[in-house]
Coordinates of C-alpha atoms in Angstrom, one line a residue:
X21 CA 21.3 7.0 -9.9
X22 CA 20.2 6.2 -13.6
X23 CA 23.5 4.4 -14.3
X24 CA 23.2 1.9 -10.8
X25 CA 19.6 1.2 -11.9
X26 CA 20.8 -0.1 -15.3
X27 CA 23.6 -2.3 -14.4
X28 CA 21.6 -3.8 -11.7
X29 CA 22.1 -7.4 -12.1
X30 CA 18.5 -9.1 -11.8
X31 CA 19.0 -12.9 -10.9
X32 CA 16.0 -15.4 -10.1
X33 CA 17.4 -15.7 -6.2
X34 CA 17.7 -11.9 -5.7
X35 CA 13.7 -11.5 -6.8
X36 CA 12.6 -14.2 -5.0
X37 CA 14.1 -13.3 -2.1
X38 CA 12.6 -9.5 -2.3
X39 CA 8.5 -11.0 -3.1
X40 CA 9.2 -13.2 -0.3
X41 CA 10.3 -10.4 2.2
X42 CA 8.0 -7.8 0.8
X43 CA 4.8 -10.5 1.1
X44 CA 6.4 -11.1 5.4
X45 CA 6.2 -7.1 5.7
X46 CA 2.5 -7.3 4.2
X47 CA 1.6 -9.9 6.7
X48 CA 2.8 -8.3 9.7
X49 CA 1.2 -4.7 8.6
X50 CA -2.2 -6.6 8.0
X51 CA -1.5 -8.4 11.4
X52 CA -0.9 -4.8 12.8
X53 CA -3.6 -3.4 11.4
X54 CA -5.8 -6.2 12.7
X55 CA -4.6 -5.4 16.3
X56 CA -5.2 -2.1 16.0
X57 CA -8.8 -2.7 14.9
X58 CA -9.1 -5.1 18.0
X59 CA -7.6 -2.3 20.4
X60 CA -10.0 0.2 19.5
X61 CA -12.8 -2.0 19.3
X62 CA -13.6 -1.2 15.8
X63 CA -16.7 -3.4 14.5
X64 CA -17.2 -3.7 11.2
X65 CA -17.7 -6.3 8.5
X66 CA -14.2 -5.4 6.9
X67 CA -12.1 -8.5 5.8
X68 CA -8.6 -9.6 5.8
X69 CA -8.5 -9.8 1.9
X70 CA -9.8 -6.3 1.7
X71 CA -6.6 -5.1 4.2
X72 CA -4.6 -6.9 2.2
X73 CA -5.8 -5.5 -1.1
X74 CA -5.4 -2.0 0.8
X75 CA -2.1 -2.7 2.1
X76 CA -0.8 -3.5 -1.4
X77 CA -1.8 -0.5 -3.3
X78 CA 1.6 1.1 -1.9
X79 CA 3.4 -1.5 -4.1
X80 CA 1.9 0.5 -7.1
X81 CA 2.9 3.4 -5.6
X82 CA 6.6 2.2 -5.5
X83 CA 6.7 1.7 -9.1
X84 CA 5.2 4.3 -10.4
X85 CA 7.5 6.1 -8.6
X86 CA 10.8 4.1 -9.6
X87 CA 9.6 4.4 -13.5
X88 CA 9.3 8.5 -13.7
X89 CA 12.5 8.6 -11.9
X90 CA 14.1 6.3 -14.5
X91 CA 12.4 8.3 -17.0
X92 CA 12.2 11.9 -15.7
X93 CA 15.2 11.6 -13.1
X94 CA 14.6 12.8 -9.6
X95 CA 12.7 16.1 -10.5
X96 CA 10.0 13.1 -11.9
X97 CA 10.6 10.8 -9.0
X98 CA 9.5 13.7 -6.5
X99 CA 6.8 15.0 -8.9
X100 CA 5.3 11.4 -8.9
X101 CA 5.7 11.1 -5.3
X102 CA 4.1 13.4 -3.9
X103 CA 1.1 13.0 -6.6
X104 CA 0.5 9.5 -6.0
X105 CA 0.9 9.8 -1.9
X106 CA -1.8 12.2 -2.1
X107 CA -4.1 9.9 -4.2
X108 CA -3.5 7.3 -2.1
X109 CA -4.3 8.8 0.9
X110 CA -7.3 10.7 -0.6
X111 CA -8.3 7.1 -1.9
X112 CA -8.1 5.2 1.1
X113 CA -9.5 7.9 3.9
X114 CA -12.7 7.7 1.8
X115 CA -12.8 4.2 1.2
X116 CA -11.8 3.1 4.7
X117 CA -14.2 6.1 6.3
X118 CA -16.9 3.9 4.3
X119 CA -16.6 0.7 5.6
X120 CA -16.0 1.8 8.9
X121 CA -18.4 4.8 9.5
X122 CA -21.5 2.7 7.7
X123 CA -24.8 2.7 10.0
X124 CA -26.0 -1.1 10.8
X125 CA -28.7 -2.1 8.9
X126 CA -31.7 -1.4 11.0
X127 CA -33.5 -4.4 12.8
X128 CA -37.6 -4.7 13.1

């Protein structure tokens, strides 16, 4: 795995092309997740930057996860895997429960 990852040729076409499909995934998830907040009739004050501020933690995710397993090999990859999945979901359940749960602000 180590060996692929260093003769990977890098060139200016191949990145562009990966940032421009990764940013067409991000806007179909948001648009997704936008639906399903229309489906269930969630109200809330939530808005499309903070979804896609959300939906692009999982980017940091990726390459925290691709540097330990260069590093560490795939004993690190796992390791950093499963640690940084579980802050992420501990990290968004709260902040996400937050927005969504808040009581209105009470009317006189």
């Amino acid at each position: 795995y180590q060996r692929r990852v260093r003769e990977a040729v890098v060139s200016t076409q191949s990145t562009g092309m990966t940032a421009t499909t990764a940013f067409v995934w991000l806007m179909i998830e948001i648009g997704i997740v936008q639906l399903a907040m229309y489906l269930i009739s969630v109200s809330t004050d939530i808005k499309i930057f903070d979804l896609a501020s959300f939906s692009g933690y999982k980017f940091v995710h990726m390459i925290v996860c691709v540097v330990s397993a260069m590093v560490l090999g795939s004993t690190g990859y796992y390791l950093s895997f499963v640690y940084s999945s579980a802050a992420i979901v501990y990290f968004l359940i709260c902040t996400l429960r937050y927005i969504i749960l808040q009581t209105p602000p009470k009317t006189e």
